Structures are given as C-alpha cells and as structure tokens.
Short mmCIF file of the C-alpha atoms (twelve columns), coordinates in Angstrom:
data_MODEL
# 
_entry.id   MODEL 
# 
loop_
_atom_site.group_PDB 
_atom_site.id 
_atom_site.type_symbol 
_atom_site.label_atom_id 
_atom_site.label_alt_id 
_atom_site.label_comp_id 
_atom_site.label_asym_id 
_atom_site.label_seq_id 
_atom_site.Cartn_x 
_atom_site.Cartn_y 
_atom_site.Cartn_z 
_atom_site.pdbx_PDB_model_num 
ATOM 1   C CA . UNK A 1   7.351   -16.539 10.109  1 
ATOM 2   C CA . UNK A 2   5.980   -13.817 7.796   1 
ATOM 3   C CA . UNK A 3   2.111   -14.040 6.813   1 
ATOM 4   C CA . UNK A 4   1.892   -13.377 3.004   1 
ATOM 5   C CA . UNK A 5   1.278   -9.217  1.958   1 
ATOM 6   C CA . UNK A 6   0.914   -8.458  -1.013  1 
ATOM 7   C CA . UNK A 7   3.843   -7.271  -3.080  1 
ATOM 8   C CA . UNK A 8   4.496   -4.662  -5.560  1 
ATOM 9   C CA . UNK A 9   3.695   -6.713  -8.434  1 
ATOM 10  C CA . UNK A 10  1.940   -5.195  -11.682 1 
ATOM 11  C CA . UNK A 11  -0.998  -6.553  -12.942 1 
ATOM 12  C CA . UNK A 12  0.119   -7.455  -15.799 1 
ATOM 13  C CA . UNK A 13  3.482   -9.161  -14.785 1 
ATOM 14  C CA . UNK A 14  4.277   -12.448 -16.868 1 
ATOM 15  C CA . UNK A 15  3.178   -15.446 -14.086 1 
ATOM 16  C CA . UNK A 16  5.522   -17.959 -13.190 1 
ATOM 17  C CA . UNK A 17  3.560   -20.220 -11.162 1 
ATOM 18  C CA . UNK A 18  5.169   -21.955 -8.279  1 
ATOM 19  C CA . UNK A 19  5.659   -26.143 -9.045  1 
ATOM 20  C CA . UNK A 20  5.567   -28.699 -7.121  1 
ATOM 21  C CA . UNK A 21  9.030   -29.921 -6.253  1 
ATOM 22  C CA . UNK A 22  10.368  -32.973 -3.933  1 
ATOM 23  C CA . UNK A 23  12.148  -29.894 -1.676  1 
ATOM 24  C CA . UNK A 24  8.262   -29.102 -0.952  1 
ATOM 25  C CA . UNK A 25  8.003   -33.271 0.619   1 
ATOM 26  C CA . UNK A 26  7.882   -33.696 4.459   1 
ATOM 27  C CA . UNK A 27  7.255   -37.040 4.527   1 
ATOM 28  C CA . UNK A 28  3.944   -37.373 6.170   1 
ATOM 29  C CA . UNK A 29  1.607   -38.788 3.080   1 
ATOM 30  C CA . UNK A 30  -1.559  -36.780 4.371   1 
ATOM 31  C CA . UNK A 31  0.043   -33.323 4.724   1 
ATOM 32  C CA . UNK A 32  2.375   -34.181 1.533   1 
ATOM 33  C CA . UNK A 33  -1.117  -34.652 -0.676  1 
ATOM 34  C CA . UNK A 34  -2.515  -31.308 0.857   1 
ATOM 35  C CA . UNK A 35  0.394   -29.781 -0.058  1 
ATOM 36  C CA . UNK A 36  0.719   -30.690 -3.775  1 
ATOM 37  C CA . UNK A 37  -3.317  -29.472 -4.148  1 
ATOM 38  C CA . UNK A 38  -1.997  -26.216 -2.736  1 
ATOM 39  C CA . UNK A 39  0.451   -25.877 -5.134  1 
ATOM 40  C CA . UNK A 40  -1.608  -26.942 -8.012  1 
ATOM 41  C CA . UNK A 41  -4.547  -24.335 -7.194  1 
ATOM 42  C CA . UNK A 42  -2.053  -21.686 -6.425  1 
ATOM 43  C CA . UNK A 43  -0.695  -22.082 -10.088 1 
ATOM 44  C CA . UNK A 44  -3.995  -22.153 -11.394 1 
ATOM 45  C CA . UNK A 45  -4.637  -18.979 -10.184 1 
ATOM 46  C CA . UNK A 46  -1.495  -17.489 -11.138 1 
ATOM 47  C CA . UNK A 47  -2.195  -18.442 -14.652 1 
ATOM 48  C CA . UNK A 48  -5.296  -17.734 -14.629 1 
ATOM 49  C CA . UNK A 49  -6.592  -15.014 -17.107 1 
ATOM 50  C CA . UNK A 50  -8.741  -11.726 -16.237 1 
ATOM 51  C CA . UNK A 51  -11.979 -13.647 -16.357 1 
ATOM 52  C CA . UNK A 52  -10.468 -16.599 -14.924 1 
ATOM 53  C CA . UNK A 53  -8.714  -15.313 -11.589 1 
ATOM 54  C CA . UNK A 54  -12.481 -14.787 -9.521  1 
ATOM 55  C CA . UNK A 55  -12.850 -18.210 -9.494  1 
ATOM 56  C CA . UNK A 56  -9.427  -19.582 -9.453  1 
ATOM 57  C CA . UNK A 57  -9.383  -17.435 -6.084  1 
ATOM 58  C CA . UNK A 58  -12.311 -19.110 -4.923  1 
ATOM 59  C CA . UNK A 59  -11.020 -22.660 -5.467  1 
ATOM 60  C CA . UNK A 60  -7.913  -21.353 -3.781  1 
ATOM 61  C CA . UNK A 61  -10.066 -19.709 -0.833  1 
ATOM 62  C CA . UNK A 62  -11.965 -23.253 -0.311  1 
ATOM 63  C CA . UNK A 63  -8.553  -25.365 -0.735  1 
ATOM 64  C CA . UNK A 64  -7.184  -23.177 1.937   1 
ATOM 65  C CA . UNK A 65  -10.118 -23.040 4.396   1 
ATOM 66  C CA . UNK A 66  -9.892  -27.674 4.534   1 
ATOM 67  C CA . UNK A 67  -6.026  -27.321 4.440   1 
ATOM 68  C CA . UNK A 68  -5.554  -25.001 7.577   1 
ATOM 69  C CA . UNK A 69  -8.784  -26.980 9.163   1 
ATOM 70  C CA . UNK A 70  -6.954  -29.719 8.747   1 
ATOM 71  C CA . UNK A 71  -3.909  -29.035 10.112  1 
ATOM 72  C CA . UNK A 72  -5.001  -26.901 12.663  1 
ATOM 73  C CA . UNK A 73  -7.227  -29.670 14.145  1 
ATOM 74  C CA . UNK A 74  -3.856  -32.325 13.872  1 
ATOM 75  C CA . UNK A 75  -2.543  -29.714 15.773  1 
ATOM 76  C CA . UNK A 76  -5.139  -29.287 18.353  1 
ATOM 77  C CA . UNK A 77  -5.608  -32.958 19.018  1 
ATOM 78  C CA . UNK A 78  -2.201  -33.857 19.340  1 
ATOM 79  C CA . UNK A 79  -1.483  -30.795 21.680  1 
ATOM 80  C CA . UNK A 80  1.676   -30.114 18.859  1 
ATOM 81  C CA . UNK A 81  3.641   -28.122 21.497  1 
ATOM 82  C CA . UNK A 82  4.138   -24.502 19.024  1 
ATOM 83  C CA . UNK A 83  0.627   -25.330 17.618  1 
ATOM 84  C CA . UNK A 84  -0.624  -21.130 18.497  1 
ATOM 85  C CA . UNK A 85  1.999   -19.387 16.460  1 
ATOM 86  C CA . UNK A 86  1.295   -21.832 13.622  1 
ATOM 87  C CA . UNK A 87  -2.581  -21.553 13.792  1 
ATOM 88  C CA . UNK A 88  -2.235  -18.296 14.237  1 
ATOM 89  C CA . UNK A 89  -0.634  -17.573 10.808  1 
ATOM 90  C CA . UNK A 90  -3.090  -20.214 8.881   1 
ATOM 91  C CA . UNK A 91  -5.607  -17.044 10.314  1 
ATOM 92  C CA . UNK A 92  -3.966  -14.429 9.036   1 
ATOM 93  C CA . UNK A 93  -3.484  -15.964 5.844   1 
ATOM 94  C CA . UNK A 94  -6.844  -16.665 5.325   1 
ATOM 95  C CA . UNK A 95  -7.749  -13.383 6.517   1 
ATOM 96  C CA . UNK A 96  -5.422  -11.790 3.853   1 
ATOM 97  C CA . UNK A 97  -7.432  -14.640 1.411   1 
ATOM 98  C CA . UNK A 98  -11.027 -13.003 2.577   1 
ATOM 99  C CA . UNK A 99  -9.722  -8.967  1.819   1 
ATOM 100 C CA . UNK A 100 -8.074  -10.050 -1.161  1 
ATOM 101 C CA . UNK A 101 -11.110 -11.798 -2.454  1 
ATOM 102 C CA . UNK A 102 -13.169 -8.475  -1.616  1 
ATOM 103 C CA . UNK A 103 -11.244 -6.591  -3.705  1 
ATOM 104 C CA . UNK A 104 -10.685 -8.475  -6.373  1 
ATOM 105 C CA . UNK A 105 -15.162 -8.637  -6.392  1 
ATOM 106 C CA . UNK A 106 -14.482 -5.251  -6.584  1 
ATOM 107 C CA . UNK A 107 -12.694 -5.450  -9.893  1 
ATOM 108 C CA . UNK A 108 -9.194  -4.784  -8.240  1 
ATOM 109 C CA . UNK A 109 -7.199  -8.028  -10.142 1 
ATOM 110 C CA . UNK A 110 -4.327  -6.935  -9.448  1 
ATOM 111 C CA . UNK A 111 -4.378  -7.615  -5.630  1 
ATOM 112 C CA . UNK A 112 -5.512  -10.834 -5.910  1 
ATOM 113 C CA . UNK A 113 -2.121  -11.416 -8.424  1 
ATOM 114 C CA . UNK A 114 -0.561  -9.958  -5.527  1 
ATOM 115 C CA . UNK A 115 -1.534  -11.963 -3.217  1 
ATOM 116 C CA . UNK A 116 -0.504  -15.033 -5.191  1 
ATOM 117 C CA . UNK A 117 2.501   -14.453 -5.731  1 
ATOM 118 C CA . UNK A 118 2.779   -13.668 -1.793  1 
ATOM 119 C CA . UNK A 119 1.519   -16.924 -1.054  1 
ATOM 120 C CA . UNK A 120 3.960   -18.627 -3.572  1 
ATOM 121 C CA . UNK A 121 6.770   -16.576 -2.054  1 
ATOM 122 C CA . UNK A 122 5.841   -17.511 1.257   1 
ATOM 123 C CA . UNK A 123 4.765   -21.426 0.964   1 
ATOM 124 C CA . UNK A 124 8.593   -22.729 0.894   1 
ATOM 125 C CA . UNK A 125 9.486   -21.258 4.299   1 
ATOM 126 C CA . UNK A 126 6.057   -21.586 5.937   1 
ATOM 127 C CA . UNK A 127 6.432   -25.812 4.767   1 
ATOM 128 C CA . UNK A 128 10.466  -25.933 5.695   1 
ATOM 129 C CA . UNK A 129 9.929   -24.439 9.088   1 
ATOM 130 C CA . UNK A 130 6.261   -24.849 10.167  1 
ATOM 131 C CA . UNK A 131 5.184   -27.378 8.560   1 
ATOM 132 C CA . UNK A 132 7.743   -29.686 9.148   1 
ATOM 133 C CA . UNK A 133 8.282   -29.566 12.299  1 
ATOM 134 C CA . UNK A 134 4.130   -30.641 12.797  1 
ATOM 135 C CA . UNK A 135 5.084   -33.301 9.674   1 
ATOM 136 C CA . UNK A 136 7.402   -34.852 11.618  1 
ATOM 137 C CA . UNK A 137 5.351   -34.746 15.335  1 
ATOM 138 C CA . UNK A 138 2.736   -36.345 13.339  1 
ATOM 139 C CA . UNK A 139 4.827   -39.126 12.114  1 
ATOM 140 C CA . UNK A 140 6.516   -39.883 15.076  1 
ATOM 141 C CA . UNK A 141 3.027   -39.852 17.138  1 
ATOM 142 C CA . UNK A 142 1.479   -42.430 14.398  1 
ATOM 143 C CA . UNK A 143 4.988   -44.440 13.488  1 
ATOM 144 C CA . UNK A 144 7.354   -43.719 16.665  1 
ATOM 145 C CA . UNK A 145 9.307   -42.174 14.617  1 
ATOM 146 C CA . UNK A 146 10.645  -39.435 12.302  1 
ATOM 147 C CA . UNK A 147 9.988   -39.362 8.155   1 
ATOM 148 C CA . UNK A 148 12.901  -40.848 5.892   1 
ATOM 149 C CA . UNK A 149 12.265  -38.646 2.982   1 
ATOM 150 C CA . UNK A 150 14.183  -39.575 -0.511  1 
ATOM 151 C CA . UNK A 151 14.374  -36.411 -2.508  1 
ATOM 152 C CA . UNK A 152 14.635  -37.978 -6.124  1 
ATOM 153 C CA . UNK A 153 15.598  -34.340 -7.731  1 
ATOM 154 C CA . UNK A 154 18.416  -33.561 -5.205  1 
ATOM 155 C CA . UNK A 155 19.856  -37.229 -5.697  1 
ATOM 156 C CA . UNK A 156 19.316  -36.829 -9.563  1 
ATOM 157 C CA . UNK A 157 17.081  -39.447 -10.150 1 
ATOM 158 C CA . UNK A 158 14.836  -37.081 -11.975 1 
ATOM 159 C CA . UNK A 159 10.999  -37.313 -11.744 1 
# 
C-alpha cells in the first residue's frame, strides 16, 4: 500500500473534506472510534483557514502519533502475522506528517493542504486492506471470531 505524497493540489483549491461513512466500519469498536477521530481531525484541517491550518495540523500530528501507537502496539502484542509492512507505513506517514509540519512552520500552506488531501485519498484503502485485516485478528483473538458489520448506508437504512 502507498504511503500518502503530496499531490498537485493548489493552495487555494475548494476543500472537500473526507466524512465519515459506514464503508470506513471494521467492526472492532476500539479501532472503529480511532478511526472516526481521524476522520474528524482530518476534515478539520482541510477546512481549516490560513490561520487555522498550523494548528489543525498539530491536532492531526498528535491524533496520529496515539492512533499508529495504538495500533502498532495491538499489533506487536498479538504478534499480527503482516504487522512490519503495516507499522512500517504508520512510519512513513508520520514521517511525511513531521516534513509537512516543517514546512508549513515555514509558511509553505500549501503542502500541508497537500498532504491532507493525500491522507484523505489514502485512508479508504489503507482501512479496507490494512486495517481490516488487523480489525478482524483483533476480534477473533478477543471474541473467537470475525466482526458482523451492518452497513446501514449500503442497506439504505440511512444514518
């Protein structure tokens, strides 16, 4: 999978920040509730104004840095069998988080509207494929078995 890199996006492109959806649920409560913060602080900084977009980064930066923790130590402690490849790319993206955040300090907003919109491009596949897969290892380790998830957009039940 892809790490996020930021895209050719101007500046001053009109933000259309990433929702939450029930596509996004995996069905493991803990990693579910990370998930939705993510998506919350990712469309806060993707709204976020000029003066606005330091800080949104930071709360983004900090959300990040428990979330990866997080799952990286699930991960670690439940010797999840693919657990390097997926750790490995929690590092990169927070690498990408750290340079980004330079330059931004450095008055450069536009990478850091870059780089969210990278991260919103790249959060479906990263949860579908990576995240999933640990979603359902932690389930079945806790449960004995995997997640019945009820998607109430795709069975039109609305919100």
């Amino acid at each position: 999978m892809a790490t996020p890199a930021a895209a050719a996006v101007p500046a001053d492109a009109p933000a259309t920040p990433l929702t939450w959806t029930d596509n996004f649920v995996l069905g493991f409560a803990p990693m579910d509730d990370t998930h939705r913060e993510f998506v919350a602080c990712l469309a806060a900084v993707q709204t976020a104004d000029d003066a606005a977009l330091p800080d949104a980064l930071d709360a983004l930066a900090a959300h990040l840095a428990a979330h990866f923790a997080q799952e990286d130590q699930w991960m670690r402690e439940t010797e999840f069998p693919p657990r390097d490849c997926h750790i490995d790319e929690h590092a990169a993206v927070l690498e990408s988080m750290r340079a980004v955040r330079e330059k931004v300090a450095e008055g450069d907003l536009a990478n850091g509207r870059r780089l969210a919109q990278a991260l919103a491009d790249w959060f479906p596949g990263h949860a579908d494929y990576l995240d999933s897969a640990l979603s359902h290892w932690m389930f079945k380790r806790r449960f004995g078995g995997k997640p019945v998830v009820i998607r109430r957009e795709a069975a039109g039940l609305g919100r």
